[in-house]
Short mmCIF file of N, CA and C in Angstrom, two decimals:
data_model
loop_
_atom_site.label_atom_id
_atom_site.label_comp_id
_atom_site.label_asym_id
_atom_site.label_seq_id
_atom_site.Cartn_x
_atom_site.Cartn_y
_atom_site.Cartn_z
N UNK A 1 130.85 84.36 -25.43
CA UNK A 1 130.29 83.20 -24.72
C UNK A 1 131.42 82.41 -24.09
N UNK A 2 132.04 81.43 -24.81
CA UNK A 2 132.73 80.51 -24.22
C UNK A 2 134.18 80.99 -24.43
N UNK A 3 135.00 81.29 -23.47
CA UNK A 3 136.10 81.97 -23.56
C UNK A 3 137.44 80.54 -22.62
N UNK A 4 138.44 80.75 -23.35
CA UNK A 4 139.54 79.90 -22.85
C UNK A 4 140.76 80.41 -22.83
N UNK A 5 141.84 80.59 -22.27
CA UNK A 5 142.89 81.13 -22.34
C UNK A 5 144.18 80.42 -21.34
N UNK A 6 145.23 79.64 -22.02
CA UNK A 6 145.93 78.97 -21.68
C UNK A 6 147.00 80.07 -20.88
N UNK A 7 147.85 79.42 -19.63
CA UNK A 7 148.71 79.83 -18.94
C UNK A 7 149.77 78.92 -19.03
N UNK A 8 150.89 79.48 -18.81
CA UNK A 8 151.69 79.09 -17.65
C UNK A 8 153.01 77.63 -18.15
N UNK A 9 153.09 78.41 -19.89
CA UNK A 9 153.97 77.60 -20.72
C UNK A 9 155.36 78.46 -20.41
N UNK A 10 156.40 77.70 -20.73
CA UNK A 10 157.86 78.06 -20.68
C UNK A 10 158.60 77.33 -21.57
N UNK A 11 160.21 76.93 -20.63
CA UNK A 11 161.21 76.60 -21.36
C UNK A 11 161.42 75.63 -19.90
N UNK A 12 161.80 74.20 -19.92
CA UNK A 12 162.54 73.66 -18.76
C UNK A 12 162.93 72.83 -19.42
N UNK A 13 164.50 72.12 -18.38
CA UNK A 13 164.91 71.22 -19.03
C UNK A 13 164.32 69.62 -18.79
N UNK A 14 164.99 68.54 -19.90
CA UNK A 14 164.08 67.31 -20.22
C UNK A 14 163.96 67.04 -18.53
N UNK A 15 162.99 66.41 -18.31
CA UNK A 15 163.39 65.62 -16.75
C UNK A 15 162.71 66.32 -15.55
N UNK A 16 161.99 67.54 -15.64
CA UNK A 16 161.73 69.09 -15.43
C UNK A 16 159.88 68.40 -15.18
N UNK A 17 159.26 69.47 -14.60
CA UNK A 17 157.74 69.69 -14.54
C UNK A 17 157.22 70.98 -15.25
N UNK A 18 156.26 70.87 -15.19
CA UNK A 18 155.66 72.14 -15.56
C UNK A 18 154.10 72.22 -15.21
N UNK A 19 153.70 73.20 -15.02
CA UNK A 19 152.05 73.03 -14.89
C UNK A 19 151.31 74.85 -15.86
N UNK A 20 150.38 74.02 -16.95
CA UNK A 20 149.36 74.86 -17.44
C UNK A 20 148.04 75.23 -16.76
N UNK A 21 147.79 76.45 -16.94
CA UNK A 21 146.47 76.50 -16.73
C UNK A 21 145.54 76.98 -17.79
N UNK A 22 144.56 77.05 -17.20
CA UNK A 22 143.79 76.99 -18.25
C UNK A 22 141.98 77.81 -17.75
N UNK A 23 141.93 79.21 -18.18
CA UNK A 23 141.07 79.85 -17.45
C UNK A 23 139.95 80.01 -18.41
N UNK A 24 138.78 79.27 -17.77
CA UNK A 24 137.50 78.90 -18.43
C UNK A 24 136.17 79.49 -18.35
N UNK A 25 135.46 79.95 -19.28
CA UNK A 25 134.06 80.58 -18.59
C UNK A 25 133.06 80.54 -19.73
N UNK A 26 131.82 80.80 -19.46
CA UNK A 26 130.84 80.59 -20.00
C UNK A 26 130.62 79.58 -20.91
N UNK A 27 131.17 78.40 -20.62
CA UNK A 27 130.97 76.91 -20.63
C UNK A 27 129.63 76.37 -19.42
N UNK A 28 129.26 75.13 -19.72
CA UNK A 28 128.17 74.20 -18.84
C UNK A 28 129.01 73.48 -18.13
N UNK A 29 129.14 74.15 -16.66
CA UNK A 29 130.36 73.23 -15.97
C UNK A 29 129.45 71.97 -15.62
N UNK A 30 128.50 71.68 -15.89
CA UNK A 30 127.70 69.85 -15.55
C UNK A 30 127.15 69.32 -16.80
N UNK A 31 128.09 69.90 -17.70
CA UNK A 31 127.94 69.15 -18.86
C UNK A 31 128.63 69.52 -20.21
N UNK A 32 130.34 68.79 -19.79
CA UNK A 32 131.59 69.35 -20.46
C UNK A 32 132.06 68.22 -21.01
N UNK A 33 132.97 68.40 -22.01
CA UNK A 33 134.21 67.53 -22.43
C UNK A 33 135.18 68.87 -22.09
N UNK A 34 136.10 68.53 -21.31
CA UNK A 34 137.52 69.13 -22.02
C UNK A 34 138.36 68.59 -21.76
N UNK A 35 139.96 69.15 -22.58
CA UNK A 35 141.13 68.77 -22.81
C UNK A 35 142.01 69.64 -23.13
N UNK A 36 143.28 68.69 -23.01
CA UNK A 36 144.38 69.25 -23.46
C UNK A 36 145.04 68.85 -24.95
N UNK A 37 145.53 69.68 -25.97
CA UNK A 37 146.14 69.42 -26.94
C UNK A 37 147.32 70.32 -27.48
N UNK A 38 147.98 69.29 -28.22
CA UNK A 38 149.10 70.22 -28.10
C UNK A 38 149.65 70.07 -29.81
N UNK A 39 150.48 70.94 -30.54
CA UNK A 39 150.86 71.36 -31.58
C UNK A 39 151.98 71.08 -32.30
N UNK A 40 153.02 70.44 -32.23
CA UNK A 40 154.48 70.57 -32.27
C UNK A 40 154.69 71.44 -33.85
N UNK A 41 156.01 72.46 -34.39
CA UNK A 41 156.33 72.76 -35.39
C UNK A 41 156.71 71.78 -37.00
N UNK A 42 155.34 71.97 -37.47
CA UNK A 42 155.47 70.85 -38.79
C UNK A 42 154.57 69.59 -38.76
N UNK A 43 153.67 69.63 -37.47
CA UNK A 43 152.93 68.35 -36.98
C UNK A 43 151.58 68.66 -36.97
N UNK A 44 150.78 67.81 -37.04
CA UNK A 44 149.33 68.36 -36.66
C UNK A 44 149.04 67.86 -34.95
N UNK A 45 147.73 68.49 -34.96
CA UNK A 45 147.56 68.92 -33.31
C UNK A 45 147.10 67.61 -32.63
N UNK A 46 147.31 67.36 -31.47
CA UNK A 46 147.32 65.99 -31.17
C UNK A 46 146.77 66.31 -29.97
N UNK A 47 145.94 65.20 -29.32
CA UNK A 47 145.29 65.23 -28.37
C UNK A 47 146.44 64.83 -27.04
N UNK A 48 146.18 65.40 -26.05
CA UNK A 48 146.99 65.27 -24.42
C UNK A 48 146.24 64.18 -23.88
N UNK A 49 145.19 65.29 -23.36
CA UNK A 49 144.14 64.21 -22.63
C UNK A 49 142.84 64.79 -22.43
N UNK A 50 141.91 64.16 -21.92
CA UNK A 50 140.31 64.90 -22.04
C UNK A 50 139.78 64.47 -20.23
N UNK A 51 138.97 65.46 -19.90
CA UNK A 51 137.86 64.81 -19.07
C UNK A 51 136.58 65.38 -19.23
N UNK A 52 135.93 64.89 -18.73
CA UNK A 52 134.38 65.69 -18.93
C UNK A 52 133.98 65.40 -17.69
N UNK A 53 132.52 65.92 -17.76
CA UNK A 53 131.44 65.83 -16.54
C UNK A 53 131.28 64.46 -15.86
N UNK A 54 131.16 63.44 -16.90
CA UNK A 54 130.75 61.96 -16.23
C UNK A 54 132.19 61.54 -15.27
N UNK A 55 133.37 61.71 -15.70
CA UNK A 55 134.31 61.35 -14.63
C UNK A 55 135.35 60.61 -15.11
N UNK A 56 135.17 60.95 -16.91
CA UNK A 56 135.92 59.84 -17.68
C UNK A 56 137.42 60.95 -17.85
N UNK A 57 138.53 60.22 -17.88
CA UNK A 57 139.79 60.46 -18.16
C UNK A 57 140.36 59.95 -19.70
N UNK A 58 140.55 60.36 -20.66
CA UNK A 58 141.31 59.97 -21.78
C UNK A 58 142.96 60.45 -21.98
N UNK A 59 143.56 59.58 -21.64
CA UNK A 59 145.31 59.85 -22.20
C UNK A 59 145.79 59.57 -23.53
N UNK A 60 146.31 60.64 -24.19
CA UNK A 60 147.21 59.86 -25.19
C UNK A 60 148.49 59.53 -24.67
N UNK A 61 148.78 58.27 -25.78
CA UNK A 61 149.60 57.55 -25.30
C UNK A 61 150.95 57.56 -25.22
N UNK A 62 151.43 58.59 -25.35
CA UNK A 62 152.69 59.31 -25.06
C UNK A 62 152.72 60.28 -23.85
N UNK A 63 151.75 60.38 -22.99
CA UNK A 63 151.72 61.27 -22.07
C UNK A 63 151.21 60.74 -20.83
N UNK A 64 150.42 59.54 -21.10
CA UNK A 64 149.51 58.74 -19.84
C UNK A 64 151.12 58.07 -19.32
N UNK A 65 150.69 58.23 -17.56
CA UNK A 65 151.66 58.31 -16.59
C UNK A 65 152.77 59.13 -16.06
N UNK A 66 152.62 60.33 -16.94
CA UNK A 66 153.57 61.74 -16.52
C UNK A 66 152.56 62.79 -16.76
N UNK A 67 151.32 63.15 -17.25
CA UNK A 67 150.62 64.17 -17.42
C UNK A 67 149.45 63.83 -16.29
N UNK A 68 148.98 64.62 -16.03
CA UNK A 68 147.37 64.42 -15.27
C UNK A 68 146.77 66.08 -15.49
N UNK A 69 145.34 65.59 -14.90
CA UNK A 69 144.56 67.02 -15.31
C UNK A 69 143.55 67.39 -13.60
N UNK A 70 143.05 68.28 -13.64
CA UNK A 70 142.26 68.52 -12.51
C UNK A 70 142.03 69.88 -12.69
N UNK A 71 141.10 70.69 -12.15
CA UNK A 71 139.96 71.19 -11.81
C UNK A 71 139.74 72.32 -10.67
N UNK A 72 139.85 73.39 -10.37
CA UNK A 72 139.37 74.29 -8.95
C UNK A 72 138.19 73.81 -9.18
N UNK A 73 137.82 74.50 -7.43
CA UNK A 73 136.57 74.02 -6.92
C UNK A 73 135.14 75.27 -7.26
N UNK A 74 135.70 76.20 -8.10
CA UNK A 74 134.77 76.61 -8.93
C UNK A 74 134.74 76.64 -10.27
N UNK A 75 135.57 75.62 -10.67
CA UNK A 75 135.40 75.30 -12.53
C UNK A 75 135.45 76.10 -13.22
N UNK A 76 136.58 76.58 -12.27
CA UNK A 76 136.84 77.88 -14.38
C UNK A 76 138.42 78.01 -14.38
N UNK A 77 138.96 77.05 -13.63
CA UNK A 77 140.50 77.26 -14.05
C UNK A 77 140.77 75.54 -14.04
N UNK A 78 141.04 75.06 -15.64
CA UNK A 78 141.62 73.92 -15.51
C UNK A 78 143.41 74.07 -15.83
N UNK A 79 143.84 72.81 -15.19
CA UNK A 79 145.12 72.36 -15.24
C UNK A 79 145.52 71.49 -15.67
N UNK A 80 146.66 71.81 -16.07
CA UNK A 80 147.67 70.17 -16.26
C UNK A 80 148.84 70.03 -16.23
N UNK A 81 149.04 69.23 -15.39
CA UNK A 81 150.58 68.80 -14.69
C UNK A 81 151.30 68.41 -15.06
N UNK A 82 152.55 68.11 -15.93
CA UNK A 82 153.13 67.93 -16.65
C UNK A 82 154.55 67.44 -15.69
N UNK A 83 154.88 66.12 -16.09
CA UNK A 83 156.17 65.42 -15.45
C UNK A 83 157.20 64.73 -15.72
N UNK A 84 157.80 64.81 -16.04
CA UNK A 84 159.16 63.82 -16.65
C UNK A 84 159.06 64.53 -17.74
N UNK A 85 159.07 65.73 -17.99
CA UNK A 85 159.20 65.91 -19.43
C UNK A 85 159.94 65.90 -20.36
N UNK A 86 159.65 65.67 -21.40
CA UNK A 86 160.86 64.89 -22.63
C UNK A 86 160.87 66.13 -23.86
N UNK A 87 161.76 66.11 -24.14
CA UNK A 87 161.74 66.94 -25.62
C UNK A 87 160.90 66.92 -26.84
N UNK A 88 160.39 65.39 -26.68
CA UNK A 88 159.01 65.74 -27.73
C UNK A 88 158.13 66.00 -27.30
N UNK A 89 157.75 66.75 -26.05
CA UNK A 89 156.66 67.18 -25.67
C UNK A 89 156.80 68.86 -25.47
N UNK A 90 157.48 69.35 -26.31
CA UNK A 90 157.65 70.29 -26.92
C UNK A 90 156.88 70.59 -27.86
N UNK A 91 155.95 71.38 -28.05
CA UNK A 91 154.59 72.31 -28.65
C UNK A 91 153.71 73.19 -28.37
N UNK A 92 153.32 73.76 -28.83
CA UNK A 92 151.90 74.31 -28.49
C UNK A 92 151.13 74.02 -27.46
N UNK A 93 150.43 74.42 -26.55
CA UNK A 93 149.77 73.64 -25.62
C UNK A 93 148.42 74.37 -25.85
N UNK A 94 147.09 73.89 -26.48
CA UNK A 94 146.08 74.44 -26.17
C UNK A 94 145.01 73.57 -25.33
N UNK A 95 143.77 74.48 -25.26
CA UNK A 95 142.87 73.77 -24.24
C UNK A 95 141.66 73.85 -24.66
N UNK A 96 140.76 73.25 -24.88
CA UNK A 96 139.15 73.23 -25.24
C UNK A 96 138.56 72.69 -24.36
N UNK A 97 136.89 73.20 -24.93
CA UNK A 97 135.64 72.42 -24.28
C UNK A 97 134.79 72.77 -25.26
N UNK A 98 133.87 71.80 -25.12
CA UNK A 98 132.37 71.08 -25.95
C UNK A 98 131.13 70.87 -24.63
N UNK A 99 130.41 71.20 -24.82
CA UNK A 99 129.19 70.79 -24.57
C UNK A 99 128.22 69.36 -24.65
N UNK A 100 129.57 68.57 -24.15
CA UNK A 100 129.03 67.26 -24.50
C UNK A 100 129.64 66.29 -23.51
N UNK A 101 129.94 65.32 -23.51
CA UNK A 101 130.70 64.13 -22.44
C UNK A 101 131.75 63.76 -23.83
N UNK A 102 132.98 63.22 -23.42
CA UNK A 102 134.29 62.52 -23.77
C UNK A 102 133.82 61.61 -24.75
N UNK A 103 134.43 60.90 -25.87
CA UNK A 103 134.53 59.78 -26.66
C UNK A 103 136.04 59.73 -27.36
N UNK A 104 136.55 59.56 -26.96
CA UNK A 104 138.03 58.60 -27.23
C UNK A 104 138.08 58.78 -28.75
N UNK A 105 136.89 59.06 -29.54
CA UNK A 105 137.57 59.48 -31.14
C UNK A 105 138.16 61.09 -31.36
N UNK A 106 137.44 61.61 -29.89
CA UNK A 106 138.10 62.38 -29.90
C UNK A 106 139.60 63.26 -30.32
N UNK A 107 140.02 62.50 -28.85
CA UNK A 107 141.69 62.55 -29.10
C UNK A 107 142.28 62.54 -29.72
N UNK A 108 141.79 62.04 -30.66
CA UNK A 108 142.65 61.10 -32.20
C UNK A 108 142.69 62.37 -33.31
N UNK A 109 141.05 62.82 -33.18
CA UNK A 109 139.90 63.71 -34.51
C UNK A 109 139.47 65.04 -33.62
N UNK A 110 140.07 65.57 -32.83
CA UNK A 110 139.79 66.80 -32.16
C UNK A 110 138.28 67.41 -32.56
N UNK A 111 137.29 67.29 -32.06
CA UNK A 111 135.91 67.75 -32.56
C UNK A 111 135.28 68.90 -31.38
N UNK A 112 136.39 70.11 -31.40
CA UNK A 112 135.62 71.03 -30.00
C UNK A 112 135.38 72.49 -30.90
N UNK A 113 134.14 72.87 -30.52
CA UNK A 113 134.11 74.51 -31.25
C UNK A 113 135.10 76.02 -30.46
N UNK A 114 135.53 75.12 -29.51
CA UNK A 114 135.98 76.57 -28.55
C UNK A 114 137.34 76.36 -27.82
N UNK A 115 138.51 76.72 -28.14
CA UNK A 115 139.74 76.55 -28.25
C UNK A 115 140.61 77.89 -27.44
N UNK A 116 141.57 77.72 -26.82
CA UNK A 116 142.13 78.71 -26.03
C UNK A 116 143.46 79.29 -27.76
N UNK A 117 143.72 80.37 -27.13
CA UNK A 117 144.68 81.00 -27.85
C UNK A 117 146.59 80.35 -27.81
N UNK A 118 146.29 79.05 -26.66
CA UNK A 118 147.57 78.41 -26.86
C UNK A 118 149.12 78.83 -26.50
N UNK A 119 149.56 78.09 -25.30
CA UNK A 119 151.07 78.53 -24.51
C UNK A 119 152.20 77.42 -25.02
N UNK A 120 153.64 78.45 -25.42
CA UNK A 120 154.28 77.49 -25.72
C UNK A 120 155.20 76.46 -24.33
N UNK A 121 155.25 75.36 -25.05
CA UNK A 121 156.33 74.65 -23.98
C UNK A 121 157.30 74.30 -24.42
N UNK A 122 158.55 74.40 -23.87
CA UNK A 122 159.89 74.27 -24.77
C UNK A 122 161.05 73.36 -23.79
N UNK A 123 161.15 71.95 -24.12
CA UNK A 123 161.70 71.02 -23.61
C UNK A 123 163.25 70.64 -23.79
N UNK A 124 164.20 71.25 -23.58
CA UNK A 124 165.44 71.32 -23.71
C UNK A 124 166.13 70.20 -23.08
N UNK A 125 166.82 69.28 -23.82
CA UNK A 125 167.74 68.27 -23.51
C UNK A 125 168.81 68.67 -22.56
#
């Protein structure tokens, strides 16, 4: 059914961009939450950021104003842009979706049944 599979992780240095993707299908593209989350070694998994169907944006707060997210115009490859990047943004990068609209407890309490297999990013000083 609902299949996810993250792209397009590396190694750059701090200060550097990067962009994930994120290839999506048999999801309700008019009636989604998704996001980005990410992993670091020894940490638990922490929310990036979310959007869903209604048009809502959620940042965590280590990433709002250098990360953003967006969308092709047939909804099955999401992204995320990644800018100024710093060495603690070094982790795991995975990607989900739910069948539902965004709530901000989200981010915090990760609540998605369908999760990509996860690209690393590696932020070198």
């Amino acid at each position: 059914q609902v299949q996810l599979a993250e792209s397009g992780g590396g190694s750059v240095q701090a200060g550097g961009s990067l962009r994930l993707s994120c290839a999506i299908s048999g999801y309700d593209p008019d009636w989604y939450c998704m996001g980005w989350f990410r992993q670091a070694p020894g940490k638990e998994r922490e929310g990036v950021l979310m959007n869903d169907s209604y048009g809502d944006t959620y940042y965590g707060d280590s990433v709002q104003g250098r990360f953003s997210t967006s969308m092709n115009n047939a909804k099955n490859t999401l992204y995320l842009q990644m800018l100024r990047l710093k060495p603690e943004d070094t982790a795991v990068y995975y990607c989900a979706v739910k069948r539902s609209l965004c709530f901000r407890p989200d981010l915090k309490q990760p609540d998605f049944p369908n999760w990509g297999q996860g690209t690393q990013v590696t932020v070198y000083s």
